[in-house]
CSV table of N, CA, C and O in Angstrom, one decimal:
chain,number,residue,atom,x,y,z
A,1,ARG,N,10.7,12.4,4.0
A,1,ARG,CA,10.5,11.4,5.0
A,1,ARG,C,9.3,10.5,4.8
A,1,ARG,O,8.2,11.0,4.4
A,2,LEU,N,9.4,9.2,4.9
A,2,LEU,CA,8.3,8.3,4.7
A,2,LEU,C,7.3,8.5,5.8
A,2,LEU,O,7.6,8.5,7.0
A,3,ARG,N,6.0,8.6,5.4
A,3,ARG,CA,4.9,8.7,6.4
A,3,ARG,C,4.1,7.4,6.5
A,3,ARG,O,3.6,7.1,7.5
A,4,TRP,N,3.8,6.8,5.3
A,4,TRP,CA,2.9,5.7,5.3
A,4,TRP,C,3.4,4.4,4.6
A,4,TRP,O,2.8,3.4,4.8
A,5,VAL,N,4.5,4.5,3.9
A,5,VAL,CA,5.0,3.3,3.2
A,5,VAL,C,5.4,2.3,4.2
A,5,VAL,O,6.1,2.6,5.2
A,6,SER,N,5.1,1.0,4.0
A,6,SER,CA,5.3,-0.1,4.9
A,6,SER,C,5.6,-1.4,4.2
A,6,SER,O,5.1,-1.6,3.1
A,7,PRO,N,6.4,-2.3,4.7
A,7,PRO,CA,6.7,-3.5,4.0
A,7,PRO,C,5.4,-4.4,3.9
A,7,PRO,O,4.5,-4.2,4.7
A,8,HIS,N,5.4,-5.2,2.9
A,8,HIS,CA,4.4,-6.2,2.6
A,8,HIS,C,3.1,-5.6,2.1
A,8,HIS,O,2.0,-6.1,2.3
A,9,ILE,N,3.2,-4.5,1.4
A,9,ILE,CA,2.0,-3.9,0.8
A,9,ILE,C,2.2,-3.7,-0.7
A,9,ILE,O,3.4,-3.7,-1.2
A,10,MET,N,1.1,-3.7,-1.4
A,10,MET,CA,1.1,-3.4,-2.9
A,10,MET,C,0.9,-1.9,-3.0
A,10,MET,O,0.1,-1.3,-2.3
A,11,VAL,N,1.6,-1.3,-4.0
A,11,VAL,CA,1.5,0.1,-4.3
A,11,VAL,C,1.4,0.2,-5.9
A,11,VAL,O,1.9,-0.7,-6.6
A,12,LYS,N,1.0,1.4,-6.3
A,12,LYS,CA,0.9,1.6,-7.8
A,12,LYS,C,1.7,2.9,-8.1
A,12,LYS,O,1.5,3.9,-7.4
A,13,VAL,N,2.5,2.8,-9.1
A,13,VAL,CA,3.3,4.0,-9.5
A,13,VAL,C,2.4,5.0,-10.2
A,13,VAL,O,1.7,4.6,-11.2
A,14,VAL,N,2.4,6.2,-9.8
A,14,VAL,CA,1.5,7.2,-10.4
A,14,VAL,C,2.3,8.4,-11.0
A,14,VAL,O,1.8,9.3,-11.5
A,15,SER,N,3.6,8.2,-11.0
A,15,SER,CA,4.5,9.3,-11.5
A,15,SER,C,5.1,8.7,-12.9
A,15,SER,O,5.6,7.6,-13.0
A,16,LYS,N,5.0,9.6,-13.9
A,16,LYS,CA,5.6,9.3,-15.2
A,16,LYS,C,7.1,9.5,-15.2
A,16,LYS,O,7.8,9.2,-16.2
A,17,LYS,N,7.6,10.1,-14.1
A,17,LYS,CA,9.1,10.4,-14.1
A,17,LYS,C,9.9,9.2,-13.7
A,17,LYS,O,11.1,9.1,-13.9
A,18,VAL,N,9.3,8.2,-13.0
A,18,VAL,CA,10.1,7.1,-12.5
A,18,VAL,C,10.5,6.2,-13.7
A,18,VAL,O,9.7,5.8,-14.5
A,19,ARG,N,11.8,6.0,-13.8
A,19,ARG,CA,12.4,5.2,-14.9
A,19,ARG,C,11.8,5.6,-16.3
A,19,ARG,O,11.4,4.7,-17.1
A,20,ASP,N,11.7,6.9,-16.5
A,20,ASP,CA,11.2,7.4,-17.8
A,20,ASP,C,9.8,6.9,-18.1
A,20,ASP,O,9.5,6.7,-19.3
A,21,GLY,N,9.0,6.7,-17.2
A,21,GLY,CA,7.6,6.3,-17.4
A,21,GLY,C,7.4,4.8,-17.6
A,21,GLY,O,6.3,4.4,-17.8
A,22,LYS,N,8.5,4.1,-17.6
A,22,LYS,CA,8.3,2.6,-17.8
A,22,LYS,C,7.6,1.9,-16.7
A,22,LYS,O,7.0,0.8,-16.9
A,23,LEU,N,7.5,2.5,-15.5
A,23,LEU,CA,6.8,1.9,-14.4
A,23,LEU,C,5.4,2.5,-14.1
A,23,LEU,O,4.7,2.1,-13.2
A,24,TYR,N,5.0,3.5,-14.9
A,24,TYR,CA,3.8,4.2,-14.7
A,24,TYR,C,2.6,3.2,-14.8
A,24,TYR,O,2.5,2.4,-15.7
A,25,GLU,N,1.7,3.3,-13.8
A,25,GLU,CA,0.6,2.5,-13.6
A,25,GLU,C,0.9,1.0,-13.2
A,25,GLU,O,0.0,0.2,-13.2
A,26,LYS,N,2.1,0.7,-13.0
A,26,LYS,CA,2.5,-0.6,-12.6
A,26,LYS,C,2.3,-0.8,-11.1
A,26,LYS,O,2.6,0.1,-10.3
A,27,LYS,N,2.0,-2.0,-10.7
A,27,LYS,CA,1.8,-2.4,-9.3
A,27,LYS,C,3.1,-3.0,-8.8
A,27,LYS,O,3.7,-3.8,-9.5
A,28,LEU,N,3.6,-2.6,-7.6
A,28,LEU,CA,4.8,-3.1,-7.0
A,28,LEU,C,4.6,-3.5,-5.6
A,28,LEU,O,3.6,-3.1,-5.0
A,29,PHE,N,5.5,-4.4,-5.1
A,29,PHE,CA,5.4,-4.9,-3.8
A,29,PHE,C,6.5,-4.3,-3.0
A,29,PHE,O,7.7,-4.3,-3.3
A,30,VAL,N,6.1,-3.6,-1.9
A,30,VAL,CA,7.1,-3.0,-1.0
A,30,VAL,C,7.8,-4.1,-0.2
A,30,VAL,O,7.1,-4.7,0.6
A,31,SER,N,9.1,-4.3,-0.4
A,31,SER,CA,9.7,-5.4,0.3
A,31,SER,C,10.5,-4.9,1.6
A,31,SER,O,10.4,-5.6,2.6
A,32,ASP,N,11.2,-3.8,1.5
A,32,ASP,CA,12.0,-3.3,2.7
A,32,ASP,C,11.9,-1.8,2.8
A,32,ASP,O,11.9,-1.1,1.8
A,33,ILE,N,12.0,-1.3,4.1
A,33,ILE,CA,12.2,0.1,4.3
A,33,ILE,C,13.7,0.2,4.6
A,33,ILE,O,14.3,-0.5,5.5
A,34,LEU,N,14.4,1.0,3.8
A,34,LEU,CA,15.9,1.1,3.9
A,34,LEU,C,16.3,2.1,5.0
A,34,LEU,O,17.2,1.9,5.7
A,35,ASP,N,15.6,3.2,5.0
A,35,ASP,CA,15.8,4.2,6.1
A,35,ASP,C,14.5,5.1,6.1
A,35,ASP,O,13.5,4.7,5.5
A,36,GLU,N,14.6,6.2,6.9
A,36,GLU,CA,13.4,7.0,7.0
A,36,GLU,C,12.9,7.7,5.7
A,36,GLU,O,11.9,8.3,5.7
A,37,TYR,N,13.7,7.6,4.7
A,37,TYR,CA,13.4,8.3,3.4
A,37,TYR,C,13.2,7.4,2.3
A,37,TYR,O,12.6,7.8,1.3
A,38,THR,N,13.8,6.2,2.3
A,38,THR,CA,13.8,5.3,1.1
A,38,THR,C,13.3,3.9,1.4
A,38,THR,O,13.4,3.5,2.6
A,39,PHE,N,12.9,3.3,0.4
A,39,PHE,CA,12.4,1.9,0.5
A,39,PHE,C,12.7,1.1,-0.8
A,39,PHE,O,12.9,1.8,-1.8
A,40,THR,N,12.6,-0.2,-0.8
A,40,THR,CA,12.8,-1.0,-1.9
A,40,THR,C,11.4,-1.6,-2.3
A,40,THR,O,10.7,-2.1,-1.4
A,41,ALA,N,11.1,-1.6,-3.6
A,41,ALA,CA,9.9,-2.3,-4.1
A,41,ALA,C,10.4,-3.3,-5.2
A,41,ALA,O,11.4,-3.1,-5.8
A,42,LEU,N,9.5,-4.3,-5.4
A,42,LEU,CA,9.8,-5.3,-6.4
A,42,LEU,C,8.7,-5.3,-7.4
A,42,LEU,O,7.5,-5.2,-7.1
A,43,ASP,N,9.1,-5.5,-8.7
A,43,ASP,CA,8.1,-5.6,-9.8
A,43,ASP,C,7.7,-7.0,-9.9
A,43,ASP,O,8.1,-7.9,-9.1
A,44,GLU,N,6.9,-7.3,-10.9
A,44,GLU,CA,6.3,-8.7,-11.0
A,44,GLU,C,7.4,-9.7,-11.3
A,44,GLU,O,7.2,-10.9,-11.1
A,45,LYS,N,8.5,-9.3,-11.8
A,45,LYS,CA,9.7,-10.2,-12.0
A,45,LYS,C,10.6,-10.3,-10.9
A,45,LYS,O,11.7,-10.8,-11.0
A,46,LYS,N,10.3,-9.6,-9.8
A,46,LYS,CA,11.1,-9.5,-8.6
A,46,LYS,C,12.3,-8.7,-8.8
A,46,LYS,O,13.3,-8.9,-8.1
A,47,ASN,N,12.3,-7.8,-9.7
A,47,ASN,CA,13.4,-6.9,-9.9
A,47,ASN,C,13.3,-5.8,-8.8
A,47,ASN,O,12.2,-5.2,-8.7
A,48,ALA,N,14.4,-5.4,-8.1
A,48,ALA,CA,14.3,-4.4,-7.1
A,48,ALA,C,14.3,-3.0,-7.7
A,48,ALA,O,15.1,-2.7,-8.7
A,49,ILE,N,13.5,-2.1,-7.2
A,49,ILE,CA,13.4,-0.7,-7.6
A,49,ILE,C,13.6,0.1,-6.3
A,49,ILE,O,12.9,0.0,-5.4
A,50,ASP,N,14.7,0.9,-6.3
A,50,ASP,CA,15.1,1.7,-5.2
A,50,ASP,C,14.8,3.2,-5.3
A,50,ASP,O,14.8,3.8,-4.2
A,51,GLU,N,14.6,3.7,-6.4
A,51,GLU,CA,14.6,5.2,-6.6
A,51,GLU,C,13.2,5.8,-6.4
A,51,GLU,O,12.9,6.9,-6.8
A,52,LEU,N,12.3,5.0,-5.8
A,52,LEU,CA,10.9,5.5,-5.5
A,52,LEU,C,10.8,6.4,-4.4
A,52,LEU,O,11.5,6.3,-3.4
A,53,ARG,N,9.9,7.4,-4.5
A,53,ARG,CA,9.6,8.3,-3.4
A,53,ARG,C,8.1,8.1,-3.1
A,53,ARG,O,7.3,7.6,-3.9
A,54,GLU,N,7.7,8.4,-1.9
A,54,GLU,CA,6.3,8.2,-1.5
A,54,GLU,C,5.3,9.0,-2.4
A,54,GLU,O,4.3,8.5,-2.7
A,55,LYS,N,5.8,10.1,-2.9
A,55,LYS,CA,4.9,10.9,-3.8
A,55,LYS,C,4.8,10.3,-5.2
A,55,LYS,O,3.9,10.7,-6.0
A,56,ASP,N,5.6,9.3,-5.5
A,56,ASP,CA,5.5,8.6,-6.8
A,56,ASP,C,4.5,7.4,-6.8
A,56,ASP,O,4.3,6.9,-7.9
A,57,ILE,N,4.0,7.1,-5.7
A,57,ILE,CA,3.1,5.9,-5.6
A,57,ILE,C,1.8,6.2,-4.9
A,57,ILE,O,1.7,7.3,-4.2
A,58,GLN,N,0.9,5.3,-5.0
A,58,GLN,CA,-0.4,5.3,-4.2
A,58,GLN,C,-0.8,4.0,-3.7
A,58,GLN,O,-0.2,3.0,-4.2
A,59,THR,N,-1.7,3.9,-2.8
A,59,THR,CA,-2.1,2.7,-2.2
A,59,THR,C,-3.0,1.9,-3.2
A,59,THR,O,-3.5,2.5,-4.2
A,60,VAL,N,-3.1,0.6,-3.0
A,60,VAL,CA,-3.9,-0.3,-3.9
A,60,VAL,C,-4.8,-1.1,-3.0
A,60,VAL,O,-4.4,-1.6,-2.0
A,61,MET,N,-6.1,-1.1,-3.4
A,61,MET,CA,-7.1,-1.9,-2.7
A,61,MET,C,-7.3,-3.3,-3.3
A,61,MET,O,-7.4,-3.4,-4.5
A,62,PRO,N,-7.5,-4.3,-2.4
A,62,PRO,CA,-7.8,-5.6,-2.9
A,62,PRO,C,-9.3,-5.7,-3.2
A,62,PRO,O,-10.0,-4.8,-2.9
A,63,LYS,N,-9.7,-6.8,-3.7
A,63,LYS,CA,-11.1,-7.1,-3.9
A,63,LYS,C,-11.7,-7.3,-2.5
A,63,LYS,O,-11.0,-7.5,-1.5
A,64,THR,N,-13.0,-7.2,-2.4
A,64,THR,CA,-13.7,-7.4,-1.1
A,64,THR,C,-13.3,-8.8,-0.6
A,64,THR,O,-13.1,-9.7,-1.3
A,65,ASN,N,-13.1,-8.8,0.7
A,65,ASN,CA,-12.6,-9.9,1.5
A,65,ASN,C,-11.1,-10.2,1.4
A,65,ASN,O,-10.6,-11.2,1.9
A,66,GLY,N,-10.4,-9.3,0.7
A,66,GLY,CA,-9.0,-9.4,0.6
A,66,GLY,C,-8.4,-8.7,1.9
A,66,GLY,O,-9.0,-8.0,2.6
A,67,LEU,N,-7.1,-9.0,2.1
A,67,LEU,CA,-6.4,-8.4,3.3
A,67,LEU,C,-5.8,-7.1,3.0
A,67,LEU,O,-5.2,-6.9,1.9
A,68,VAL,N,-5.8,-6.2,4.0
A,68,VAL,CA,-5.2,-4.9,3.9
A,68,VAL,C,-4.3,-4.7,5.1
A,68,VAL,O,-4.5,-5.3,6.1
A,69,LYS,N,-3.3,-3.9,5.0
A,69,LYS,CA,-2.5,-3.4,6.1
A,69,LYS,C,-2.8,-2.0,6.4
A,69,LYS,O,-2.8,-1.2,5.4
A,70,VAL,N,-3.1,-1.6,7.6
A,70,VAL,CA,-3.4,-0.3,8.0
A,70,VAL,C,-2.0,0.5,8.0
A,70,VAL,O,-1.1,0.1,8.6
A,71,LEU,N,-2.0,1.7,7.4
A,71,LEU,CA,-0.8,2.4,7.2
A,71,LEU,C,-0.6,3.7,8.1
A,71,LEU,O,0.4,4.2,8.2
A,72,THR,N,-1.8,4.1,8.7
A,72,THR,CA,-1.7,5.3,9.5
A,72,THR,C,-2.6,5.2,10.7
A,72,THR,O,-3.4,4.2,10.8
A,73,GLY,N,-2.5,6.1,11.6
A,73,GLY,CA,-3.4,6.2,12.8
A,73,GLY,C,-3.1,5.2,13.9
A,73,GLY,O,-2.1,4.5,13.9
A,74,GLU,N,-4.1,5.1,14.8
A,74,GLU,CA,-3.9,4.2,16.0
A,74,GLU,C,-3.8,2.7,15.7
A,74,GLU,O,-3.3,2.0,16.4
A,75,HIS,N,-4.3,2.3,14.5
A,75,HIS,CA,-4.2,0.9,14.1
A,75,HIS,C,-3.1,0.6,13.1
A,75,HIS,O,-3.1,-0.5,12.5
A,76,LYS,N,-2.1,1.5,13.0
A,76,LYS,CA,-1.0,1.3,12.1
A,76,LYS,C,-0.4,0.0,12.2
A,76,LYS,O,-0.2,-0.5,13.3
A,77,ASP,N,-0.1,-0.7,11.1
A,77,ASP,CA,0.5,-2.0,10.9
A,77,ASP,C,-0.4,-3.2,11.3
A,77,ASP,O,0.1,-4.3,11.2
A,78,LYS,N,-1.7,-2.9,11.6
A,78,LYS,CA,-2.6,-4.0,11.8
A,78,LYS,C,-3.1,-4.6,10.5
A,78,LYS,O,-3.2,-3.8,9.5
A,79,ILE,N,-3.4,-5.9,10.5
A,79,ILE,CA,-3.9,-6.5,9.3
A,79,ILE,C,-5.4,-6.6,9.4
A,79,ILE,O,-5.9,-7.0,10.5
A,80,ALA,N,-6.2,-6.4,8.3
A,80,ALA,CA,-7.6,-6.4,8.4
A,80,ALA,C,-8.2,-6.9,7.1
A,80,ALA,O,-7.4,-7.0,6.1
A,81,MET,N,-9.4,-7.3,7.1
A,81,MET,CA,-10.1,-7.8,5.9
A,81,MET,C,-11.0,-6.7,5.4
A,81,MET,O,-11.7,-6.0,6.1
A,82,LEU,N,-10.9,-6.4,4.1
A,82,LEU,CA,-11.7,-5.4,3.4
A,82,LEU,C,-13.1,-5.9,3.3
A,82,LEU,O,-13.3,-6.9,2.6
A,83,LEU,N,-14.1,-5.3,3.9
A,83,LEU,CA,-15.5,-5.8,3.9
A,83,LEU,C,-16.3,-5.0,2.8
A,83,LEU,O,-17.1,-5.5,2.1
A,84,GLU,N,-16.1,-3.6,2.8
A,84,GLU,CA,-16.8,-2.8,1.9
A,84,GLU,C,-15.9,-1.7,1.4
A,84,GLU,O,-15.0,-1.3,2.1
A,85,ARG,N,-16.2,-1.2,0.2
A,85,ARG,CA,-15.5,-0.1,-0.4
A,85,ARG,C,-16.4,0.8,-1.1
A,85,ARG,O,-17.2,0.4,-2.0
A,86,ASP,N,-16.3,2.1,-0.9
A,86,ASP,CA,-17.0,3.2,-1.6
A,86,ASP,C,-16.0,4.1,-2.2
A,86,ASP,O,-15.5,5.0,-1.6
A,87,LYS,N,-15.8,3.9,-3.5
A,87,LYS,CA,-14.7,4.7,-4.2
A,87,LYS,C,-15.1,6.1,-4.3
A,87,LYS,O,-14.2,7.0,-4.1
A,88,LYS,N,-16.4,6.4,-4.5
A,88,LYS,CA,-16.8,7.9,-4.6
A,88,LYS,C,-16.6,8.6,-3.3
A,88,LYS,O,-16.2,9.8,-3.3
A,89,LYS,N,-16.8,8.0,-2.2
A,89,LYS,CA,-16.6,8.6,-0.9
A,89,LYS,C,-15.2,8.4,-0.3
A,89,LYS,O,-14.9,8.9,0.7
A,90,ASN,N,-14.4,7.6,-1.0
A,90,ASN,CA,-13.0,7.3,-0.6
A,90,ASN,C,-13.1,6.6,0.8
A,90,ASN,O,-12.2,6.9,1.6
A,91,GLN,N,-14.0,5.8,1.0
A,91,GLN,CA,-14.2,5.1,2.3
A,91,GLN,C,-14.1,3.6,2.2
A,91,GLN,O,-14.6,3.0,1.2
A,92,VAL,N,-13.6,2.9,3.2
A,92,VAL,CA,-13.6,1.5,3.3
A,92,VAL,C,-14.0,1.1,4.7
A,92,VAL,O,-13.9,1.8,5.7
A,93,LEU,N,-14.6,-0.1,4.8
A,93,LEU,CA,-15.0,-0.7,6.1
A,93,LEU,C,-14.1,-2.0,6.2
A,93,LEU,O,-14.1,-2.8,5.3
A,94,VAL,N,-13.3,-2.0,7.2
A,94,VAL,CA,-12.4,-3.2,7.4
A,94,VAL,C,-12.7,-3.9,8.8
A,94,VAL,O,-13.3,-3.3,9.7
A,95,GLN,N,-12.3,-5.1,8.9
A,95,GLN,CA,-12.5,-5.9,10.1
A,95,GLN,C,-11.1,-6.4,10.4
A,95,GLN,O,-10.5,-7.2,9.6
A,96,PHE,N,-10.6,-6.1,11.6
A,96,PHE,CA,-9.2,-6.5,12.0
A,96,PHE,C,-9.2,-8.0,12.3
A,96,PHE,O,-10.2,-8.6,12.9
A,97,VAL,N,-8.2,-8.7,11.8
A,97,VAL,CA,-8.2,-10.2,11.9
A,97,VAL,C,-7.9,-10.6,13.3
A,97,VAL,O,-8.3,-11.7,13.7
A,98,ASP,N,-7.2,-9.8,14.1
A,98,ASP,CA,-6.9,-10.3,15.5
A,98,ASP,C,-8.1,-10.0,16.5
A,98,ASP,O,-8.4,-10.9,17.3
A,99,THR,N,-8.8,-8.9,16.3
A,99,THR,CA,-9.9,-8.6,17.3
A,99,THR,C,-11.3,-8.7,16.7
A,99,THR,O,-12.2,-8.6,17.5
A,100,MET,N,-11.4,-8.8,15.4
A,100,MET,CA,-12.7,-8.9,14.7
A,100,MET,C,-13.4,-7.5,14.8
A,100,MET,O,-14.6,-7.4,14.4
A,101,GLU,N,-12.8,-6.5,15.3
A,101,GLU,CA,-13.3,-5.2,15.4
A,101,GLU,C,-13.5,-4.5,14.0
A,101,GLU,O,-12.7,-4.7,13.1
A,102,LEU,N,-14.6,-3.8,13.8
A,102,LEU,CA,-14.8,-3.1,12.6
A,102,LEU,C,-14.4,-1.7,12.7
A,102,LEU,O,-14.4,-1.0,13.7
A,103,GLU,N,-13.9,-1.1,11.5
A,103,GLU,CA,-13.4,0.2,11.5
A,103,GLU,C,-13.6,0.8,10.1
A,103,GLU,O,-13.4,0.2,9.1
A,104,ASN,N,-14.1,2.1,10.1
A,104,ASN,CA,-14.2,2.8,8.8
A,104,ASN,C,-13.0,3.7,8.7
A,104,ASN,O,-12.5,4.2,9.6
A,105,MET,N,-12.4,3.7,7.5
A,105,MET,CA,-11.3,4.6,7.2
A,105,MET,C,-11.3,5.0,5.7
A,105,MET,O,-12.1,4.5,5.0
A,106,THR,N,-10.3,5.8,5.3
A,106,THR,CA,-10.2,6.1,3.9
A,106,THR,C,-9.4,5.1,3.2
A,106,THR,O,-8.6,4.3,3.8
A,107,GLN,N,-9.5,5.1,1.9
A,107,GLN,CA,-8.7,4.1,1.1
A,107,GLN,C,-7.2,4.4,1.2
A,107,GLN,O,-6.4,3.5,1.1
A,108,ASP,N,-6.9,5.6,1.5
A,108,ASP,CA,-5.5,6.0,1.7
A,108,ASP,C,-4.8,5.5,3.0
A,108,ASP,O,-3.6,5.5,3.1
A,109,ASP,N,-5.7,5.1,3.9
A,109,ASP,CA,-5.2,4.6,5.2
A,109,ASP,C,-4.8,3.2,5.2
A,109,ASP,O,-4.2,2.7,6.2
A,110,CYS,N,-5.0,2.5,4.1
A,110,CYS,CA,-4.6,1.1,4.0
A,110,CYS,C,-4.3,0.7,2.6
A,110,CYS,O,-4.6,1.4,1.7
A,111,SER,N,-3.6,-0.4,2.5
A,111,SER,CA,-3.2,-0.9,1.1
A,111,SER,C,-3.2,-2.5,1.2
A,111,SER,O,-3.1,-3.1,2.2
A,112,THR,N,-3.3,-3.1,0.0
A,112,THR,CA,-3.3,-4.5,-0.1
A,112,THR,C,-2.1,-5.1,0.6
A,112,THR,O,-1.0,-4.7,0.4
A,113,TYR,N,-2.4,-6.1,1.5
A,113,TYR,CA,-1.4,-6.8,2.3
A,113,TYR,C,-1.0,-8.1,1.6
A,113,TYR,O,-1.9,-8.9,1.2
A,114,ILE,N,0.3,-8.3,1.4
A,114,ILE,CA,0.8,-9.6,0.9
A,114,ILE,C,1.9,-10.0,1.8
A,114,ILE,O,2.9,-9.4,1.9
A,115,GLU,N,1.7,-11.2,2.4
A,115,GLU,CA,2.7,-11.7,3.4
A,115,GLU,C,4.0,-12.0,2.7
A,115,GLU,O,5.1,-11.6,3.1
A,116,LYS,N,3.9,-12.9,1.6
A,116,LYS,CA,5.1,-13.3,0.9
A,116,LYS,C,4.8,-13.0,-0.6
A,116,LYS,O,3.8,-13.2,-1.1
A,117,PHE,N,5.9,-12.5,-1.3
A,117,PHE,CA,5.7,-12.1,-2.7
A,117,PHE,C,6.5,-13.0,-3.5
A,117,PHE,O,7.7,-13.3,-3.3
């Protein structure tokens, strides 16, 4: 069951089993949620990839001042700007674009947001 995957985010393939390792370390754009277990992602050439599972991927952080989509918790699906990132502590500081409110969260709680791919 999908817990955090959401449309309009970038993810990175961390499994060498997907397509015999051909997608390992590749960044993909999540385009659609098909049902509660599956989703479609697009590669850089806009080829659809359907056989992904949540455990095959991880979130991707943008550069500072880039946009993220919150994937978990009370702010799920909100869009925010990444203000600070501490990789060692797995922490980010984001500012929501609608309310300008600041929030600390883990890197796993959000991923790069892309409105159109």
